[in-house]
XYZ file of C-alpha atoms in Angstrom:
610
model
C -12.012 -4.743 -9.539
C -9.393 -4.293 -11.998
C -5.438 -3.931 -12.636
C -4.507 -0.341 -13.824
C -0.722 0.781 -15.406
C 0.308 3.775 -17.698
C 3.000 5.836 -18.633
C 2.965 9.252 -19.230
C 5.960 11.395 -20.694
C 4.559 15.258 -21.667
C 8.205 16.727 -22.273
C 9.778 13.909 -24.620
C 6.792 11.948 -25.834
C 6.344 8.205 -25.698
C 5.066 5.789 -27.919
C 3.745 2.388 -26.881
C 6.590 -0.202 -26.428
C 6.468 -3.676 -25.612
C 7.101 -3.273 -21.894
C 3.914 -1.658 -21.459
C 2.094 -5.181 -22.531
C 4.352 -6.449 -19.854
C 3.263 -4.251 -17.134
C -0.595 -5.156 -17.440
C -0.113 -8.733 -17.858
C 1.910 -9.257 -14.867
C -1.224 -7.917 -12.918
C -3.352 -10.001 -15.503
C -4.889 -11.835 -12.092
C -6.431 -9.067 -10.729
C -8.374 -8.673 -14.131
C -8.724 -11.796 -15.676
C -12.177 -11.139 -18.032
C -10.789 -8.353 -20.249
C -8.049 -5.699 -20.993
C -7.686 -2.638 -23.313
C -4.709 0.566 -23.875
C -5.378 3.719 -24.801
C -2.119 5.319 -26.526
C -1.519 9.368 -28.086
C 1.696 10.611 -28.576
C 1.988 11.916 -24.414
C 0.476 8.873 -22.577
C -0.077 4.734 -22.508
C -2.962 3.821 -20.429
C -3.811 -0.067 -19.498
C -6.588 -1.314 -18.214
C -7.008 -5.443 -16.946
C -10.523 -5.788 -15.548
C -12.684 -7.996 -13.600
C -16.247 -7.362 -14.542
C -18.954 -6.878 -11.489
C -20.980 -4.176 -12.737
C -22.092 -3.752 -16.320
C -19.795 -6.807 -17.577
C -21.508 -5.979 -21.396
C -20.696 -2.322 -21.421
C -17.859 -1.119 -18.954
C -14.947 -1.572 -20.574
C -11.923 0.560 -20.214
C -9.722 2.785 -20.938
C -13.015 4.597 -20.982
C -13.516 8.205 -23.059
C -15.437 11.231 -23.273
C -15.101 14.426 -25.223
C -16.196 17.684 -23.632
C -15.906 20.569 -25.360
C -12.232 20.799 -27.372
C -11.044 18.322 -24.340
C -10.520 14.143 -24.711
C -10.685 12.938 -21.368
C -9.620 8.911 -20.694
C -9.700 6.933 -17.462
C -8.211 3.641 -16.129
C -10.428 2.979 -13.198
C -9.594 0.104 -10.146
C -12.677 0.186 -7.695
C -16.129 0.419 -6.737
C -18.306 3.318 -6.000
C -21.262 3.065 -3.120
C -23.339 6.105 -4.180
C -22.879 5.409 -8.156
C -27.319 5.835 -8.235
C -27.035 9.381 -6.526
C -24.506 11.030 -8.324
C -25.730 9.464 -11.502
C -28.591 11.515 -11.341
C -26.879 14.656 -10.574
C -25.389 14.515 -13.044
C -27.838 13.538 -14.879
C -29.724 16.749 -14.067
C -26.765 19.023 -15.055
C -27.144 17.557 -18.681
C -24.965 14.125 -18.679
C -26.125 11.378 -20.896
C -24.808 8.236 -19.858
C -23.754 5.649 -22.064
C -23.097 2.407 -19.226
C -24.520 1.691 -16.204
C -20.608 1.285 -14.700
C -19.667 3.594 -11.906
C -16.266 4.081 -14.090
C -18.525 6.519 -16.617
C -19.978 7.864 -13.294
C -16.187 8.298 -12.353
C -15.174 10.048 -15.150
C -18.261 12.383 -15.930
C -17.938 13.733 -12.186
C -14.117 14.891 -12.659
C -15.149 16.288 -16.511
C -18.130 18.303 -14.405
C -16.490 18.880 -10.792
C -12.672 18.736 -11.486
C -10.567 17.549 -8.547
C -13.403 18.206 -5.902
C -15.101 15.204 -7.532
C -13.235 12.709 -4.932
C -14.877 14.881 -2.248
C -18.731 12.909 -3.525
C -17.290 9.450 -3.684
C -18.574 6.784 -1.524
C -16.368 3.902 -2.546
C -12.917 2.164 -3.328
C -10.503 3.453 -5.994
C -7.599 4.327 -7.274
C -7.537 6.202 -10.654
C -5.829 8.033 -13.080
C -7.700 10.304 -16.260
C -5.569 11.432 -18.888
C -6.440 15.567 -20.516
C -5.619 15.032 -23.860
C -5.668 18.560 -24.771
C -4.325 20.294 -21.880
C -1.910 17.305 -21.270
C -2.943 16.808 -17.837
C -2.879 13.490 -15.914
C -5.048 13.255 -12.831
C -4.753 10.203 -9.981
C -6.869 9.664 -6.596
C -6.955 7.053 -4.318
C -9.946 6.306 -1.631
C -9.916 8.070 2.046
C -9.032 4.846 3.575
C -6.391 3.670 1.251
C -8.682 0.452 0.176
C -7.459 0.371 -3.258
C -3.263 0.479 -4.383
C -1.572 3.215 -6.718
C 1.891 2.817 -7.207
C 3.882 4.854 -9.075
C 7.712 6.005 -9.984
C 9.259 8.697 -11.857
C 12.060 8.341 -14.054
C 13.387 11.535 -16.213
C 10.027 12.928 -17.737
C 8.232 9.850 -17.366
C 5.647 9.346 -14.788
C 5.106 5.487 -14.535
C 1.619 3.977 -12.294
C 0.411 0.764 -11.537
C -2.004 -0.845 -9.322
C 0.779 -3.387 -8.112
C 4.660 -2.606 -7.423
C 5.101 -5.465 -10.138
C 3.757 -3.353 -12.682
C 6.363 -0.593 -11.808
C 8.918 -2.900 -12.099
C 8.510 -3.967 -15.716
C 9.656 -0.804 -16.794
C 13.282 -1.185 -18.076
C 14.065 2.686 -15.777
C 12.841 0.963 -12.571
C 15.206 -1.853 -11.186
C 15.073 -3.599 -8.280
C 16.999 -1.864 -5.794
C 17.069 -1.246 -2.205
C 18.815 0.893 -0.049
C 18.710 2.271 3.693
C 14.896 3.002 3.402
C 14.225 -0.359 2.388
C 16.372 -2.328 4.096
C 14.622 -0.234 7.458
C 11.229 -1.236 6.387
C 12.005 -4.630 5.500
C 14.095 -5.785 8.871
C 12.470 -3.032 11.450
C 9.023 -2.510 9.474
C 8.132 -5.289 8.105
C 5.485 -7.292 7.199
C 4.198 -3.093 7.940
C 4.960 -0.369 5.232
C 5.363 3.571 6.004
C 3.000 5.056 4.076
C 3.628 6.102 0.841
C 6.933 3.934 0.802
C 7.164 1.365 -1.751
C 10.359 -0.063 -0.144
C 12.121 -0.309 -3.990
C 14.414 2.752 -4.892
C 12.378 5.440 -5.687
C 9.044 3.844 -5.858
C 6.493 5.056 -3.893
C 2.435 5.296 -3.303
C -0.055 7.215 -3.460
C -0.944 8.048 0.337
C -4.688 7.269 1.467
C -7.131 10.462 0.722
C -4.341 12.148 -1.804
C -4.905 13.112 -5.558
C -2.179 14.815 -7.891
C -1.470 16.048 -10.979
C 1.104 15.408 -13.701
C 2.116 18.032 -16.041
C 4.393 19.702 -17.726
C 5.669 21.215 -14.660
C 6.376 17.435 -12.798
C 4.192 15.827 -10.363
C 1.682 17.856 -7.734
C 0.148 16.140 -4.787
C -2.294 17.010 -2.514
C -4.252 15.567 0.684
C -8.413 16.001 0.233
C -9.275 14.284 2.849
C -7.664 13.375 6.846
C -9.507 13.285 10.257
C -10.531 16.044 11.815
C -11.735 16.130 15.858
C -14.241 17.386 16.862
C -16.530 17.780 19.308
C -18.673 14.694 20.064
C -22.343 16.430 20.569
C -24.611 13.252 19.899
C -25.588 11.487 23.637
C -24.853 7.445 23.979
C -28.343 6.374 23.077
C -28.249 8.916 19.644
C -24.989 7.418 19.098
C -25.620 3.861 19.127
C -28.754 4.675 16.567
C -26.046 6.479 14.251
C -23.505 4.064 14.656
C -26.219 1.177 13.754
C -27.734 3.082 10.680
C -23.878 3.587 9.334
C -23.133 0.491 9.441
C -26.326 -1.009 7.766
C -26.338 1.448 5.311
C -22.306 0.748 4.517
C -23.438 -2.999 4.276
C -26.211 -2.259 1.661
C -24.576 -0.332 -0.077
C -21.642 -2.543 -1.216
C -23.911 -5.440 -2.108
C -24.283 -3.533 -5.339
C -23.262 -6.103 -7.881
C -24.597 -8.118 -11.179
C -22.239 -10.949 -10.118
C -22.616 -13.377 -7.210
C -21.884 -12.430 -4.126
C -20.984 -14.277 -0.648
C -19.273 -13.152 2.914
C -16.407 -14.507 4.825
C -17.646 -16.126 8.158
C -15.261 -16.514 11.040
C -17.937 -16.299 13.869
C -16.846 -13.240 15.225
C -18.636 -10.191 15.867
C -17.835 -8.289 12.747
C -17.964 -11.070 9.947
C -21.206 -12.120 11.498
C -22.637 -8.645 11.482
C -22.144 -8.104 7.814
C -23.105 -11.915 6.707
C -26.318 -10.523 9.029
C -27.579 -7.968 7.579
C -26.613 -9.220 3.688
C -28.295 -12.847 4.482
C -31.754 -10.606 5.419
C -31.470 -8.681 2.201
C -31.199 -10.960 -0.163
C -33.592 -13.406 1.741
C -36.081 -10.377 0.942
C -35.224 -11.077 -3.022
C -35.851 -14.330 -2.527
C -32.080 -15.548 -2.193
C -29.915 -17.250 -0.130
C -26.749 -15.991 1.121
C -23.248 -18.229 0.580
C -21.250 -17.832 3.369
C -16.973 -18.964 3.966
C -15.350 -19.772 6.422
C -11.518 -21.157 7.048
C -10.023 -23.623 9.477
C -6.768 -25.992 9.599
C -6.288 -29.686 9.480
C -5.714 -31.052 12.876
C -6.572 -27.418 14.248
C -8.931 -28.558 16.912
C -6.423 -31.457 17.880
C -3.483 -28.946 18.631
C -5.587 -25.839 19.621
C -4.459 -23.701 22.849
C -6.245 -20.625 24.134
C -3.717 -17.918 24.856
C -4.382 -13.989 25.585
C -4.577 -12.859 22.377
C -6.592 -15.827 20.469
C -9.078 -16.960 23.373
C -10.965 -19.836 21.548
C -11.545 -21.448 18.250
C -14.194 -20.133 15.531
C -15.489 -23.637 14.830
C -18.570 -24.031 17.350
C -19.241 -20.528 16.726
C -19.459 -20.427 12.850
C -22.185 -23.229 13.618
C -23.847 -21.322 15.167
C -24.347 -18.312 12.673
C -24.478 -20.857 9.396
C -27.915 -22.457 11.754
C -28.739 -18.867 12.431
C -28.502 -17.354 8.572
C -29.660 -20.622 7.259
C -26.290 -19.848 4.384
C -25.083 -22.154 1.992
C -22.040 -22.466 3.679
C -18.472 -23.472 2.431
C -15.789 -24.855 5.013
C -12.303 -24.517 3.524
C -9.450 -26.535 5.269
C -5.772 -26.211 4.607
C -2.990 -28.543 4.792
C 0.110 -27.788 6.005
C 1.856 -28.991 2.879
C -0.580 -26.433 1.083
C 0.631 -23.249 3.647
C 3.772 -23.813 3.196
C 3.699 -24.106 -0.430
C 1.305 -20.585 -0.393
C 4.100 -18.615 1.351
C 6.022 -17.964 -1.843
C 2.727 -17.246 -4.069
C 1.847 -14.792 -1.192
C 5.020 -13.020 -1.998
C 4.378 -12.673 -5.752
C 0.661 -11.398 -4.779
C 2.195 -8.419 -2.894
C 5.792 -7.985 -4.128
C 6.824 -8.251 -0.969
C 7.299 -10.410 2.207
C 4.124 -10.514 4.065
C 2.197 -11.758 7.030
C 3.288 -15.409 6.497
C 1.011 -17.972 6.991
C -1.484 -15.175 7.492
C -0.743 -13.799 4.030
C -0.675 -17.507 2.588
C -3.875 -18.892 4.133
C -5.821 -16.467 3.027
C -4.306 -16.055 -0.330
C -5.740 -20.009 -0.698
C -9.228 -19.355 1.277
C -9.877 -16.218 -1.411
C -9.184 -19.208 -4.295
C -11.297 -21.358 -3.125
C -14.109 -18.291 -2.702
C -13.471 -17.719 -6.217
C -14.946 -21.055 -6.877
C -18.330 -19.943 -5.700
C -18.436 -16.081 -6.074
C -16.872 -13.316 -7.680
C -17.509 -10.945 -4.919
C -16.945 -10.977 -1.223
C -18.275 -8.686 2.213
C -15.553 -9.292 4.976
C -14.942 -7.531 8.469
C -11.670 -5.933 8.297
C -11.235 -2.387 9.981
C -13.633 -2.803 12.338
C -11.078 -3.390 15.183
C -8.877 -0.412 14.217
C -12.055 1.768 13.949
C -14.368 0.917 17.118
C -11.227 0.256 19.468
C -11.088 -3.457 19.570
C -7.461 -4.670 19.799
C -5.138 -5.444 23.082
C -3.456 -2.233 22.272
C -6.112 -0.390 22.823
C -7.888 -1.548 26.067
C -4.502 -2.493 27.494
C -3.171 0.456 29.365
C 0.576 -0.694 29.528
C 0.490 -1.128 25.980
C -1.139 2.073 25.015
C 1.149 4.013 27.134
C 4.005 2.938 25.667
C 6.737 4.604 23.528
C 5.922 3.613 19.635
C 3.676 1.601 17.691
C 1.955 -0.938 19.928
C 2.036 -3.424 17.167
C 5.434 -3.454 16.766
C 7.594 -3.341 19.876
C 10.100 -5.620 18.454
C 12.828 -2.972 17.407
C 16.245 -4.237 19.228
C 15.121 -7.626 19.018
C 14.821 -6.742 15.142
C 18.322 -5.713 15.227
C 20.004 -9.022 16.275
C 19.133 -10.455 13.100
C 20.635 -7.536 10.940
C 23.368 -8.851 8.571
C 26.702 -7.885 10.864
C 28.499 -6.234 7.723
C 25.087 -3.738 7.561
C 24.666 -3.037 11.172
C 26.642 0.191 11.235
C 24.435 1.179 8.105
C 21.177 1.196 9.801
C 19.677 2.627 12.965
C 16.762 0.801 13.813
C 15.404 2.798 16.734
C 16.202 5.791 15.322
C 14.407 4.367 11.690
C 11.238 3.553 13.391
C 10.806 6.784 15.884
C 11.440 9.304 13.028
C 8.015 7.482 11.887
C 6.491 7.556 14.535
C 7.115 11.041 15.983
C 5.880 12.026 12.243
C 2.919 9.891 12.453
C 1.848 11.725 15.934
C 2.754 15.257 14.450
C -0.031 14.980 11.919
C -2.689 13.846 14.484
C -6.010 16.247 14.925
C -7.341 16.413 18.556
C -8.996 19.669 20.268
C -6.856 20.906 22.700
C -9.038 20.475 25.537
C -8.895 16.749 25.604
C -7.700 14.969 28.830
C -4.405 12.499 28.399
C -6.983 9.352 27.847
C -8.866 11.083 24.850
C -5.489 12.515 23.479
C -3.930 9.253 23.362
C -6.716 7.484 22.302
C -7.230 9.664 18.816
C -3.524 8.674 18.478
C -4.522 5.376 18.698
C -6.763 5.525 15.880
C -4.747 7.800 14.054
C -1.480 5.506 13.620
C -4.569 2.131 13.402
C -5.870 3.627 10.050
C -2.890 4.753 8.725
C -0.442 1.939 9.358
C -1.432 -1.074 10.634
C -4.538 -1.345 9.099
C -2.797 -0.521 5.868
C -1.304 -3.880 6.242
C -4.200 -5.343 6.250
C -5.803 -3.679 3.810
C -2.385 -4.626 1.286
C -3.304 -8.429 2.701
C -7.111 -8.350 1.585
C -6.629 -6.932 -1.473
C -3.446 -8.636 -2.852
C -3.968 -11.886 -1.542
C -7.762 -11.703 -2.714
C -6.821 -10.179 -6.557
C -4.606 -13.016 -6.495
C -7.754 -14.962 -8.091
C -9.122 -12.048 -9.337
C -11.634 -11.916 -6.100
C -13.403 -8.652 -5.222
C -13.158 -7.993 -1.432
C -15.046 -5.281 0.302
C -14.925 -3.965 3.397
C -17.919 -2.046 4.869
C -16.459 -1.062 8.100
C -13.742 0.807 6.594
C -16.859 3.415 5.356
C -15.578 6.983 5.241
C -18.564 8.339 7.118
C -18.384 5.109 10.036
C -14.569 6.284 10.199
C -14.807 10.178 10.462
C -17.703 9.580 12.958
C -16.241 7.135 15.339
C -12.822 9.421 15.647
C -14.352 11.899 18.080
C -16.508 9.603 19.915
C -15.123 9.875 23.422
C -13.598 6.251 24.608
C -15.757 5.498 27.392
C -18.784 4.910 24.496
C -16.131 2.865 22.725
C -15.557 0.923 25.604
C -19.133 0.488 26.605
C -19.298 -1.921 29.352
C -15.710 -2.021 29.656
C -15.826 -4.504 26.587
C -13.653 -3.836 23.234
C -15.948 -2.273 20.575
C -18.489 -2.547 23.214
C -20.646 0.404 21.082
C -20.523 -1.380 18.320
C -22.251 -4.386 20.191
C -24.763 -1.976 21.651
C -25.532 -0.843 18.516
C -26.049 -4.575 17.310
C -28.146 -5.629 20.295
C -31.069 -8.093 18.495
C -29.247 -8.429 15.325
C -26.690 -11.579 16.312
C -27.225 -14.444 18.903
C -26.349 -13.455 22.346
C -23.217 -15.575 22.297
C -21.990 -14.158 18.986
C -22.892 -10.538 20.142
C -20.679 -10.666 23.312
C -17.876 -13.349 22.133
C -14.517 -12.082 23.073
C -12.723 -10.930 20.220
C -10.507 -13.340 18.500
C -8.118 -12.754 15.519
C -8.117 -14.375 12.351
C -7.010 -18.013 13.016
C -3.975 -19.407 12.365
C -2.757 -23.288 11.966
C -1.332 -24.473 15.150
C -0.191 -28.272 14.411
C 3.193 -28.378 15.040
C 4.201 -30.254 11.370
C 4.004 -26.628 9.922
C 6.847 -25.577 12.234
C 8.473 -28.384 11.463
C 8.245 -27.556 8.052
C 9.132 -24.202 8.611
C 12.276 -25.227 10.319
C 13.393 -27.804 7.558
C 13.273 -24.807 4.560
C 15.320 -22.707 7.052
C 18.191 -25.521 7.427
C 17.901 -25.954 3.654
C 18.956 -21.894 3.932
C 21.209 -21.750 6.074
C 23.337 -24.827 4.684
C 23.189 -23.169 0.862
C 26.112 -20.539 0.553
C 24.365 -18.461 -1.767
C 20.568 -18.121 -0.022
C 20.436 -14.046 -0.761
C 18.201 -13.666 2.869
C 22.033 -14.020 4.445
C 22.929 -10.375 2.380
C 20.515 -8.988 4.873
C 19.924 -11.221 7.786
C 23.091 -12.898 9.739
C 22.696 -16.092 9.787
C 23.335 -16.919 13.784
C 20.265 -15.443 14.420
C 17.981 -16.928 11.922
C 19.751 -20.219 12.727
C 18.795 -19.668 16.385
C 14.648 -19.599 15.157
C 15.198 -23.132 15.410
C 15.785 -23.677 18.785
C 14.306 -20.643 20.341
C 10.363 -19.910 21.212
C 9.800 -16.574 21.412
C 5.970 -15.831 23.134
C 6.426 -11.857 22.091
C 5.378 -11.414 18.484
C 7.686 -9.646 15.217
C 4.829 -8.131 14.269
C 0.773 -7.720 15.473
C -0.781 -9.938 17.658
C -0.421 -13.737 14.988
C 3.752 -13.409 14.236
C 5.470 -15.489 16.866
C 8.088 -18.085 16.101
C 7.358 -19.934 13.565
C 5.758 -16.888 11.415
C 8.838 -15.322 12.273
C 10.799 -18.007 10.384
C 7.987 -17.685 7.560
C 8.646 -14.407 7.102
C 12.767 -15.161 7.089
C 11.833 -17.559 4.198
C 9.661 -14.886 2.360
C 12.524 -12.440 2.049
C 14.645 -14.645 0.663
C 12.000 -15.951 -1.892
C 11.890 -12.010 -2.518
C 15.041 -10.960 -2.872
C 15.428 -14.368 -4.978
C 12.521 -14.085 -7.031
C 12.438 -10.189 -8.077
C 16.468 -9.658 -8.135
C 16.617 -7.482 -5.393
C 19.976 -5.685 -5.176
C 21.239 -3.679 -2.312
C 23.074 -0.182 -2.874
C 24.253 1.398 0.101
């Protein structure tokens, strides 16, 4: 994976400038092996990149002339069907130069124009600069794996893969207004898509690709789900749903640098570490395998509804049963803590907490071992396994089920802002929008209607969380993360599937465990689903609370331009069981999150306009 930026100006011109340096190397972690510009008279391209595939020869910004057109790319990603389009292309009279999927990239658009994004199996966000008809083209994946961020100031169009790179550009300050004040107190750690929270910086939507021109910026959706009727009977769609997923694993073990999987002894991590432990056993290797726990965790562990058990005995259970060389990380509290502010500078923004921050330290350690990594996100959102979803008070109700925190939200707004911001009214706009672009046939009874909802608002908003989490805190240490569930072809397929095969057996992503019936252990098959663990000794809350005193005694802590300080101060003495955010954010990631945004706001100059 890789770190792209540019700047493009087709009306005035630009020249390359010493901020443009800037705005690569701040993103220097995500590609830490190499970097290269491309520069003409219209256009700066930058590249930082992270070799996994062709290290010798893949080096960008990558060109090609065609004809009396120069065309240049700055590629972040990985393609899954690189070998089949290759020789297409191949066949239509391309000579290839690299074995990289970023020539494969860049040949398809010189041969297919935008359509190419239409044969991509794979991760990316791009951009390919038309040196003779001054054209600059950008697409980002379906699923919205990869980031593109990107701001326009006068004539300029300015991209990067992280908001950090926007910033470095002496147009873009750090401002926020209404919009991001909504998404930071009401949204938060969530992001509406396409928002990048900072005055007029935004993102490049999931499934989107634009051009730049002359003419100003053109965007335009190729991809979206579509309903439609389910034909396939349950036994034919357990055998599709298994060879998807297989083939989806295969697939992205395409790498000429190690690779390993994360291993939490749930269904979906153990499904993927599965099926890449028996391929590479069939080369004649063995597969490295990491998993994450807590000091002290099994000394203060409690079940609860939403986190059932502990991942310990069952990680033992699939290390005995893959026979991996496997890597136990544990974290300190002292270490979490500390974590929460790098966290912040990994996604230029306040995050998940301790969720952001653990795993921001698990992907360094994985980085010790590997350069590339298989884990199980999107499963959950895809094959129907959260609360939300199987809980029928929850699904029924008014908003996003994630997030049901609005008017508790609003007691902690800053009282001199409250008049400035409707929180209800912030967060329904989205949502109402949300449902308006939802496909469903028209026959469908209130369950199924509801249901592709459901998976509608998953993929496109709280998964997208997630998806910001993997990659940002896994870049961090310039660790390649993939994620086979989140397969194009798994996700357009499982959107019409009618709920009671989702819910085989009355069990979340109970398909999906059909499907996997003599691949796992029996008691890693049918374990209930639990969430990605958190620390639960009661010295990080303690911690927690001390930074928060140390906040609310300092006069100038910048959180208190935002937040009113009664309410933060009563975090201290208050347990609150219903979470900010998801199913992990009670309490004391609540106060976490308090101390990210001021880190935030302290760290990047944030400045609210009204």
């Amino acid at each position: 994976m890789c770190a792209i930026a540019g700047e493009v100006n087709i009306k005035d011109g630009i020249g390359f400038a010493p901020y443009h340096a800037d705005m690569i190397s701040v993103m220097k972690k995500r590609g830490p092996d190499d970097d290269g510009m491309y520069c003409d008279n219209c256009a700066v391209l930058l590249h930082a990149r992270l070799a996994v595939i062709d290290p010798k020869n893949g080096r960008q910004p990558m060109s090609s002339t065609t004809g009396e057109n120069y065309f240049t790319i700055v590629y972040n990603g990985e393609l899954y069907n690189t070998g089949e389009l290759r020789s297409e292309l191949e066949l239509l009279g391309h000579r290839f130069h690299t074995h990289s999927d970023t020539e494969v990239v860049l040949r398809a658009y010189i041969q297919y124009g935008e359509s190419c994004v239409e044969r991509f199996n794979g991760i990316f966000a791009f951009a390919i600069w038309e040196e003779e008809s001054r054209t600059l083209f950008v697409a980002r994946d379906r699923m919205g794996v990869k980031p593109f961020f990107y701001a326009i100031r006068g004539g300029s169009f300015i991209f990067a893969s992280e908001i950090k790179g926007i910033l470095q550009h002496p147009s873009v300050e750090p401002v926020i207004g209404k919009t991001g004040l909504s998404e930071i107190v009401f949204m938060g750690p969530g992001r509406t898509p396409g928002c990048g929270v900072f005055e007029g910086v935004e993102e490049l939507r999931p499934g989107h690709f634009g051009y730049f021109t002359k003419a100003g910026l053109r965007v335009k959706q190729y991809w979206k789900y579509e309903d439609k009727h389910h034909e396939d009977n349950l036994q034919d769609t357990i055998l599709k749903v298994k060879s998807l997923v297989f083939d989806s694993v295969k697939r992205q073990m395409v790498s000429d640098v190690p690779i390993g999987t994360f291993l939490s002894g749930g269904l979906d991590s153990s499904l993927i570490s599965a099926i890449v432990a028996e391929q590479l056993a069939l080369r004649g290797q063995q597969l490295k395998t990491f998993t994450i726990t807590y000091k002290d965790n099994a000394k203060y562990f409690t079940g609860s509804k939403f986190q059932p058990n502990s991942d310990d005995d069952f990680v033992g259970v699939m290390v005995n049963f893959l026979n991996s060389d496997h890597t136990r990380v544990v974290i300190d509290t002292p270490q979490l803590v500390k974590a929460l502010y790098a966290a912040v500078e990994a996604r230029d923004l306040p995050g998940m907490a301790d969720v952001d921050a653990s795993l921001l330290l698990f992907c360094k350690e994985i980085k010790e071992q590997v350069t590339v990594g298989l884990s199980g996100e999107c499963a959950d959102e895809i094959f129907g396994g959260y609360p939300w979803y199987r809980d029928e008070k929850i699904r029924a109700a008014y908003g996003f089920p994630w997030a049901q925190s609005t008017a508790y939200r609003a007691g902690f707004v800053a009282k001199n802002l409250a008049g400035e911001l409707d929180g209800a009214g912030y967060i329904n706009k989205r949502y109402e929008d949300s449902l308006a672009e939802v496909s469903m046939q028209h026959e469908l009874d209130k369950e199924e209607a509801r249901m592709r909802q459901m998976v509608h608002l998953n993929t496109y908003w709280f998964m997208q969380t997630l998806l910001d989490r993997k990659d940002r805190m896994s870049m961090y240490s310039g660790l390649e993360v993939r994620v086979p569930f989140c397969d194009h072809r798994i996700a357009e397929y499982m959107y019409s599937v009618p709920w009671s095969m989702k819910n085989l057996g009355g069990r979340e992503k109970g398909l999906l465990r059909a499907a996997m019936q003599g691949v796992l252990p029996s008691e890693i098959l049918w374990r209930k689903k639990s969430p990605y663990p958190k620390t639960h000794n009661p010295a990080y809350t303690k911690a927690l609370s001390g930074i928060i005193c140390d906040l609310l005694s300092d006069g100038d802590s910048p959180l208190f331009q935002i937040m009113d300080r009664g309410a933060v101060a009563s975090l201290l003495s208050t347990e609150r069981a219903e979470p900010w955010y998801g199913q992990l954010m009670t309490t004391p990631q609540t106060m976490a999150y308090m101390i990210q945004v001021n880190y935030w706001m302290e760290k990047y100059g944030v400045k609210v306009k009204l």
